[in-house]
Structures are given as C-alpha cells and as structure tokens.
C-alpha cells in the first residue's frame, strides 16, 4: 500500500480508504446496504491488514448508525494507527437547527459524532455539502474552533464547486484560520467533470483529493453489461447516483474495462480503481461494499499498475466533450502555440 500526504499537511493516508456508507442500513441508506457489526468488523480488519489507514464515514450514514458501528469496532482504541474521517451538514433531526453549517449545528454535530465514534478526536472533519444560507465566515470560524479545542485535527470539504472552495480558502487566509486540507469528490471514468476545475484547484491550492463512489455505484464493477443488469444492485434499488446522461458512452467504457481486465486476468473494478489511483491530484480512492469479496477485490487494485497503452485506451473511450470556456481557450491557445504543449490548459486538451 502506498501512502500520500493529504494536501498541504503532514498527514499521510493510504491510496485506498475504507468507505462505510453501506454500514448500518438505516433510513435512505437501507437501499445501499445494511452491513451489521460482525460483518463490518471483518471488513475493517481486512482493510487494515491490507494497509488501509483511513476509514471514512458521515453522521448521516444510517442516521448515525455507521458511526456507532465504527466506534464499537475501534472501541476507543486506534489500532494500527487507523485514522477516522467523518462529515456533517445534513439534517439529523426535525428541528430547524438540526442541519446546515451554522456554528450551532457544526459544534453540536461534531460532539455527537465523537460520542458515536467513541473517540476524543476526529482526524478529518468534512463539511458534507455547501450551505447557501450560513455565512461562510461563520462555518470556517466554527471549524477553526473545533481544531483549536482539540476535537478535530484537520478539516475538509465534500461536494463543493470550484468557487465554493476558493471562497472558503480565501476567508481562511484573510482571517488566519485553519484551511481545508482536502476535498471529497465524485470522479470516475464515467464522470470526469472534476478535471475541469476541481482537480486543477486541488493541485494549485495544495488540497488532497478523496474520491467517493469510484465505481459509479457499481456500474463500473463489471457486474453491469449491455442489456444485463443483475438483481439486488443499487441502481435497481432506486439509487440514482451518479446520473447517467449518455448510456452508450457508459457501455463503451465498460466494454473497454472488461477487455483490459480480461487481458490482465483481473476484475474490471480493479482496472477502474487503478486508473483513478494514478490520476494526477488524487490522494485516495474510497472503496466500499456489502460483501467480503467486494472489499477483497477492490483492495487488490492498490497493487495493479496499468500500462501507458491501457491508460490511453481508457482515456480515449471516456473523454467527455470539451466544455466552455475550455473550448474557447483551446482555440486561442492553438493560435498562439500551434500544436505545441497544450497541457497547460488542463487534462481535456
């Protein structure tokens, strides 16, 4: 297992992170998995034995159930130096202040997560989504307070847009507060929009990148093929993340994954994960599942290295159209540079 620095920090995390959205099974997350304590304990041990040192959860996963199970497994002891990340933002109760990124909710949510996780400190505390009502100054001040009080070691964001991130970093710098060290994003061979702004921002601003749902909710695992969707999958259960807007492009990507996997004697899921692990800017890829064989298969991706030819084939079949303003920049760059080094404009050109 390889370990990489998390953004502009000294914290080293494994290139694979254990995800826990399938643990617990309460509320809306019953659709994606209901892994119980005994199963989860096996999966945690399996990940730690493979060298994974970060477990990622959130208070909203099974309405606290995922955090509680992780807390029971770790038992207040951080065996093998395991790190824990969690998130807050979504409503955890019926009250008007039971959600959002206000000082009131963030501090209360953090204290509740600490109790459920049975720990004194959260290694990486992430705001789960943008809050367009709370002033960002208030959110960043609350996160800074949690760090100064020793309840949180590092802070990050999840599902932010480019301007959200830059505004937050700007406020942190202006007020001399702790800044985000990472962002958590959705990024796969099927969904490469992050390459337009989120990944360049991470590289430029020194942010680590954690990738959630790297197999597109299982669509890139190899189980789904043209005219062949297995029973009991997330997609059939009504879980529609990510949205698929070009189904033919999806199946072309799956066909290529299957072809490369067959040549290498590995699973399509391992090929998709290996592609992500080596993408510029990516720090760690979050793996999860409902079965032991899913974790075992995903963990093997840490040691799979794709050839340049394989990566080029995957890049070619998955490349989306160049979006504005990149097509405009590409045109003007060609006028200035001819066909010289256009990589200055980003990965899509």
Coordinates of C-alpha atoms in Angstrom, one line a residue:
X1 CA 0.0 0.0 0.0
X2 CA 1.3 3.4 -0.9
X3 CA 0.8 6.4 1.4
X4 CA 0.5 10.0 0.2
X5 CA 0.4 13.4 2.0
X6 CA -3.1 14.8 2.4
X7 CA -2.9 18.1 0.7
X8 CA -0.8 20.8 2.3
X9 CA -0.4 18.8 5.6
X10 CA 2.0 16.3 7.1
X11 CA -0.7 13.6 7.4
X12 CA -0.1 10.5 5.3
X13 CA -3.0 8.4 4.2
X14 CA -3.3 5.2 2.1
X15 CA -4.2 5.3 -1.5
X16 CA -7.3 3.3 -0.7
X17 CA -9.7 4.5 2.0
X18 CA -12.4 2.3 3.6
X19 CA -15.9 3.7 2.9
X20 CA -18.8 3.0 5.3
X21 CA -22.0 4.1 3.6
X22 CA -23.2 0.6 3.4
X23 CA -22.8 0.0 7.2
X24 CA -25.9 0.2 9.4
X25 CA -28.7 0.3 6.8
X26 CA -31.0 2.9 8.4
X27 CA -33.1 5.5 6.6
X28 CA -32.5 6.1 2.9
X29 CA -29.2 4.2 3.2
X30 CA -31.0 0.9 3.6
X31 CA -31.1 1.0 -0.2
X32 CA -27.3 0.8 -0.5
X33 CA -26.5 -1.7 2.3
X34 CA -27.3 -2.9 5.8
X35 CA -23.9 -4.3 6.9
X36 CA -24.0 -5.2 10.6
X37 CA -21.4 -5.1 13.3
X38 CA -19.9 -8.5 12.8
X39 CA -19.6 -8.2 9.1
X40 CA -18.2 -4.6 9.4
X41 CA -15.6 -5.8 11.9
X42 CA -14.3 -8.4 9.3
X43 CA -14.2 -5.7 6.6
X44 CA -12.3 -3.2 8.9
X45 CA -9.8 -5.9 9.8
X46 CA -9.4 -6.9 6.2
X47 CA -8.7 -3.3 5.1
X48 CA -6.3 -2.6 8.0
X49 CA -4.4 -5.8 7.2
X50 CA -4.0 -4.6 3.6
X51 CA -2.5 -1.3 4.8
X52 CA -5.5 1.0 4.7
X53 CA -5.2 3.6 7.4
X54 CA -8.2 5.8 6.9
X55 CA -11.9 5.0 7.5
X56 CA -14.4 7.5 6.1
X57 CA -17.9 7.8 7.4
X58 CA -20.6 10.5 8.0
X59 CA -23.2 11.3 10.6
X60 CA -26.0 11.0 8.0
X61 CA -25.0 7.4 7.1
X62 CA -27.8 5.4 8.6
X63 CA -28.6 8.4 10.8
X64 CA -25.6 7.8 13.0
X65 CA -25.6 4.0 12.7
X66 CA -22.5 3.8 10.6
X67 CA -20.5 6.0 13.1
X68 CA -21.8 3.9 16.0
X69 CA -20.7 0.6 14.5
X70 CA -17.2 2.0 13.6
X71 CA -17.0 3.3 17.2
X72 CA -17.9 -0.1 18.5
X73 CA -15.3 -1.8 16.3
X74 CA -12.5 0.6 17.2
X75 CA -13.6 0.6 20.8
X76 CA -11.9 3.9 21.6
X77 CA -8.6 2.4 20.6
X78 CA -6.9 3.4 17.3
X79 CA -5.3 0.1 16.5
X80 CA -2.7 0.1 13.8
X81 CA -2.7 3.8 13.7
X82 CA -6.1 3.9 11.9
X83 CA -7.4 7.4 11.1
X84 CA -11.1 8.3 11.1
X85 CA -12.9 10.9 8.9
X86 CA -16.5 11.9 9.2
X87 CA -18.8 14.6 7.9
X88 CA -21.6 16.9 8.9
X89 CA -24.2 19.1 7.1
X90 CA -27.4 17.2 6.6
X91 CA -30.4 17.2 8.9
X92 CA -30.0 14.8 11.9
X93 CA -33.4 15.7 13.5
X94 CA -36.6 17.5 13.0
X95 CA -35.6 20.9 14.5
X96 CA -34.8 24.0 12.5
X97 CA -31.1 23.9 13.7
X98 CA -30.6 20.2 13.2
X99 CA -28.8 20.6 9.9
X100 CA -26.7 23.1 8.0
X101 CA -23.2 24.5 8.6
X102 CA -24.0 27.0 11.3
X103 CA -21.8 27.3 14.4
X104 CA -24.6 25.9 16.4
X105 CA -25.1 22.8 14.3
X106 CA -21.4 22.1 13.4
X107 CA -20.3 22.1 17.0
X108 CA -23.2 20.0 18.2
X109 CA -22.8 17.6 15.3
X110 CA -19.1 17.2 16.0
X111 CA -19.7 16.4 19.6
X112 CA -22.4 13.9 18.7
X113 CA -20.0 12.2 16.2
X114 CA -17.3 12.0 18.8
X115 CA -19.7 10.2 21.2
X116 CA -20.9 7.7 18.5
X117 CA -17.3 7.1 17.3
X118 CA -16.2 6.6 21.0
X119 CA -13.2 8.8 20.4
X120 CA -11.7 12.1 21.7
X121 CA -10.7 13.5 18.3
X122 CA -11.7 13.2 14.7
X123 CA -8.7 13.1 12.3
X124 CA -10.5 14.7 9.3
X125 CA -13.8 16.6 9.8
X126 CA -15.5 17.4 6.5
X127 CA -18.4 19.6 5.6
X128 CA -20.6 17.3 3.6
X129 CA -22.1 19.8 1.2
X130 CA -22.5 23.5 0.5
X131 CA -24.8 25.5 2.8
X132 CA -26.0 28.5 0.9
X133 CA -27.7 30.1 3.9
X134 CA -25.0 30.2 6.6
X135 CA -22.3 32.9 6.1
X136 CA -19.1 31.1 5.1
X137 CA -17.2 33.1 7.7
X138 CA -19.3 31.5 10.4
X139 CA -18.7 28.0 9.1
X140 CA -14.9 28.4 8.8
X141 CA -14.8 30.0 12.3
X142 CA -16.7 27.1 13.8
X143 CA -14.3 24.6 12.1
X144 CA -11.3 26.6 13.3
X145 CA -12.7 26.5 16.9
X146 CA -13.1 22.7 16.7
X147 CA -9.4 22.4 15.7
X148 CA -8.2 24.7 18.5
X149 CA -10.3 22.8 21.0
X150 CA -8.6 19.6 20.0
X151 CA -11.8 17.9 18.8
X152 CA -10.7 17.9 15.2
X153 CA -7.2 17.6 13.7
X154 CA -7.8 18.5 10.0
X155 CA -10.8 19.9 8.1
X156 CA -12.0 19.3 4.6
X157 CA -15.0 19.8 2.3
X158 CA -17.1 17.5 0.2
X159 CA -19.2 18.1 -2.9
X160 CA -18.1 21.8 -3.2
X161 CA -17.9 23.6 -6.5
X162 CA -14.8 25.4 -7.6
X163 CA -15.9 28.8 -6.4
X164 CA -17.1 27.4 -3.1
X165 CA -13.7 26.1 -2.4
X166 CA -11.8 29.2 -3.4
X167 CA -14.1 31.4 -1.4
X168 CA -13.6 29.2 1.7
X169 CA -9.8 29.2 1.2
X170 CA -9.8 33.0 0.8
X171 CA -11.8 33.5 4.0
X172 CA -9.4 31.2 5.9
X173 CA -6.4 33.1 4.6
X174 CA -8.0 36.5 5.4
X175 CA -9.0 35.6 8.9
X176 CA -5.8 33.4 9.5
X177 CA -7.9 30.4 10.3
X178 CA -7.2 26.7 9.6
X179 CA -7.9 25.9 5.9
X180 CA -9.3 22.9 4.2
X181 CA -6.6 20.3 3.6
X182 CA -8.8 18.2 1.3
X183 CA -11.9 17.9 -0.7
X184 CA -14.0 14.8 -1.4
X185 CA -15.4 14.5 -4.9
X186 CA -17.1 12.1 -7.3
X187 CA -14.7 11.2 -10.0
X188 CA -14.8 8.1 -12.3
X189 CA -14.0 7.1 -15.8
X190 CA -17.7 7.8 -16.5
X191 CA -17.8 11.1 -14.6
X192 CA -14.7 13.2 -15.4
X193 CA -16.2 16.7 -14.8
X194 CA -13.9 17.2 -11.9
X195 CA -11.0 17.5 -14.3
X196 CA -12.3 20.9 -15.5
X197 CA -11.9 22.8 -12.2
X198 CA -11.9 20.7 -9.0
X199 CA -8.7 18.8 -9.7
X200 CA -6.8 21.8 -11.1
X201 CA -7.8 23.7 -8.0
X202 CA -6.6 20.9 -5.8
X203 CA -3.2 20.9 -7.5
X204 CA -2.9 24.7 -7.5
X205 CA -4.1 25.2 -3.9
X206 CA -2.5 22.1 -2.3
X207 CA -5.6 20.2 -1.4
X208 CA -5.8 16.4 -1.1
X209 CA -8.5 14.6 -3.1
X210 CA -10.6 11.7 -1.8
X211 CA -12.8 10.1 -4.4
X212 CA -16.2 8.7 -3.4
X213 CA -18.1 6.1 -5.3
X214 CA -15.2 5.4 -7.7
X215 CA -17.1 2.6 -9.4
X216 CA -20.1 4.8 -10.1
X217 CA -22.4 3.0 -7.7
X218 CA -21.2 -0.4 -9.1
X219 CA -21.8 0.5 -12.8
X220 CA -18.0 0.1 -13.5
X221 CA -17.6 -3.0 -11.4
X222 CA -18.1 -5.4 -14.4
X223 CA -21.5 -6.7 -13.0
X224 CA -23.4 -4.4 -15.3
X225 CA -23.2 -5.0 -19.0
X226 CA -25.2 -4.1 -22.1
X227 CA -28.7 -5.4 -21.6
X228 CA -27.6 -7.2 -18.5
X229 CA -28.2 -5.7 -15.0
X230 CA -28.0 -8.1 -12.0
X231 CA -30.7 -8.2 -9.4
X232 CA -30.1 -6.6 -6.0
X233 CA -27.9 -3.8 -7.2
X234 CA -28.1 -0.1 -6.1
X235 CA -29.3 1.1 -9.5
X236 CA -32.3 -1.3 -9.4
X237 CA -33.0 -0.3 -5.8
X238 CA -33.6 3.3 -6.9
X239 CA -30.2 4.7 -6.0
X240 CA -29.5 7.1 -9.0
X241 CA -26.1 8.4 -8.1
X242 CA -24.4 9.1 -10.4
X243 CA -26.9 10.2 -13.0
X244 CA -26.1 8.6 -16.4
X245 CA -26.7 11.1 -19.2
X246 CA -25.0 9.2 -22.1
X247 CA -25.7 5.4 -21.7
X248 CA -23.9 4.5 -24.9
X249 CA -20.7 6.1 -23.6
X250 CA -21.1 4.2 -20.3
X251 CA -21.2 0.9 -22.1
X252 CA -18.2 1.7 -24.3
X253 CA -16.3 2.4 -21.1
X254 CA -17.5 -0.8 -19.5
X255 CA -16.6 -2.8 -22.7
X256 CA -13.0 -1.4 -22.5
X257 CA -12.7 -2.2 -18.8
X258 CA -13.8 -5.7 -19.4
X259 CA -11.4 -6.1 -22.3
X260 CA -8.4 -4.8 -20.4
X261 CA -9.4 -6.8 -17.3
X262 CA -9.6 -10.0 -19.4
X263 CA -6.1 -9.4 -20.8
X264 CA -4.6 -8.8 -17.4
X265 CA -6.5 -11.6 -15.5
X266 CA -8.1 -9.1 -13.0
X267 CA -11.6 -7.7 -12.5
X268 CA -12.9 -4.7 -14.3
X269 CA -13.4 -3.0 -10.9
X270 CA -9.6 -3.3 -10.3
X271 CA -8.9 -1.7 -13.6
X272 CA -11.2 1.3 -12.9
X273 CA -9.8 1.8 -9.5
X274 CA -6.2 1.6 -10.7
X275 CA -6.9 4.2 -13.3
X276 CA -8.1 6.5 -10.6
X277 CA -5.3 5.9 -8.1
X278 CA -2.8 7.1 -10.7
X279 CA -4.7 10.2 -11.8
X280 CA -2.9 13.5 -11.1
X281 CA -4.2 15.2 -8.0
X282 CA -5.9 12.1 -6.5
X283 CA -4.7 11.2 -3.0
X284 CA -7.0 8.3 -2.0
X285 CA -9.9 6.3 -3.5
X286 CA -12.7 5.3 -1.2
X287 CA -13.8 1.7 -1.5
X288 CA -16.9 0.1 0.0
X289 CA -19.3 -2.8 -0.4
X290 CA -21.8 -5.1 1.1
X291 CA -19.8 -8.3 0.7
X292 CA -16.4 -9.6 1.7
X293 CA -15.4 -10.4 -1.9
X294 CA -16.1 -6.8 -3.0
X295 CA -13.6 -5.5 -0.4
X296 CA -11.1 -8.2 -1.2
X297 CA -11.3 -7.5 -4.9
X298 CA -11.1 -3.7 -4.5
X299 CA -8.1 -3.9 -2.2
X300 CA -6.2 -5.7 -4.9
X301 CA -6.3 -2.6 -7.0
X302 CA -3.7 -1.0 -4.8
X303 CA -1.0 -3.1 -6.4
X304 CA -2.3 -3.0 -10.0
X305 CA -0.3 -0.8 -12.4
X306 CA -1.8 -0.1 -15.8
X307 CA 0.5 0.3 -18.8
X308 CA 0.6 3.6 -20.8
X309 CA -1.3 1.9 -23.6
X310 CA -4.1 0.7 -21.3
X311 CA -4.4 4.2 -19.8
X312 CA -4.5 5.8 -23.2
X313 CA -7.3 3.4 -24.3
X314 CA -9.3 4.2 -21.2
X315 CA -8.7 7.9 -21.6
X316 CA -9.8 7.9 -25.2
X317 CA -13.1 6.0 -24.6
X318 CA -14.1 8.0 -21.6
X319 CA -13.1 11.6 -22.6
X320 CA -16.2 13.9 -22.5
X321 CA -16.6 16.9 -24.8
X322 CA -14.6 20.0 -24.1
X323 CA -16.8 22.5 -22.3
X324 CA -16.8 26.2 -22.2
X325 CA -14.6 28.1 -21.5
X326 CA -12.1 25.4 -22.3
X327 CA -13.1 25.1 -26.0
X328 CA -12.5 28.8 -26.3
X329 CA -9.1 28.6 -24.5
X330 CA -8.2 25.7 -26.7
X331 CA -8.9 27.7 -29.9
X332 CA -6.9 30.7 -28.8
X333 CA -4.0 28.5 -27.5
X334 CA -3.7 26.8 -30.8
X335 CA -3.5 30.2 -32.5
X336 CA -0.6 31.2 -30.1
X337 CA 1.1 27.9 -29.6
X338 CA 0.2 25.9 -32.7
X339 CA 0.1 22.2 -31.7
X340 CA 2.7 22.6 -29.0
X341 CA 2.2 21.9 -25.3
X342 CA -1.5 22.4 -24.7
X343 CA -1.4 20.6 -21.4
X344 CA -1.1 24.0 -19.7
X345 CA -4.8 24.3 -20.3
X346 CA -5.8 21.2 -18.4
X347 CA -6.3 17.5 -18.9
X348 CA -9.0 17.7 -21.5
X349 CA -6.9 19.4 -24.1

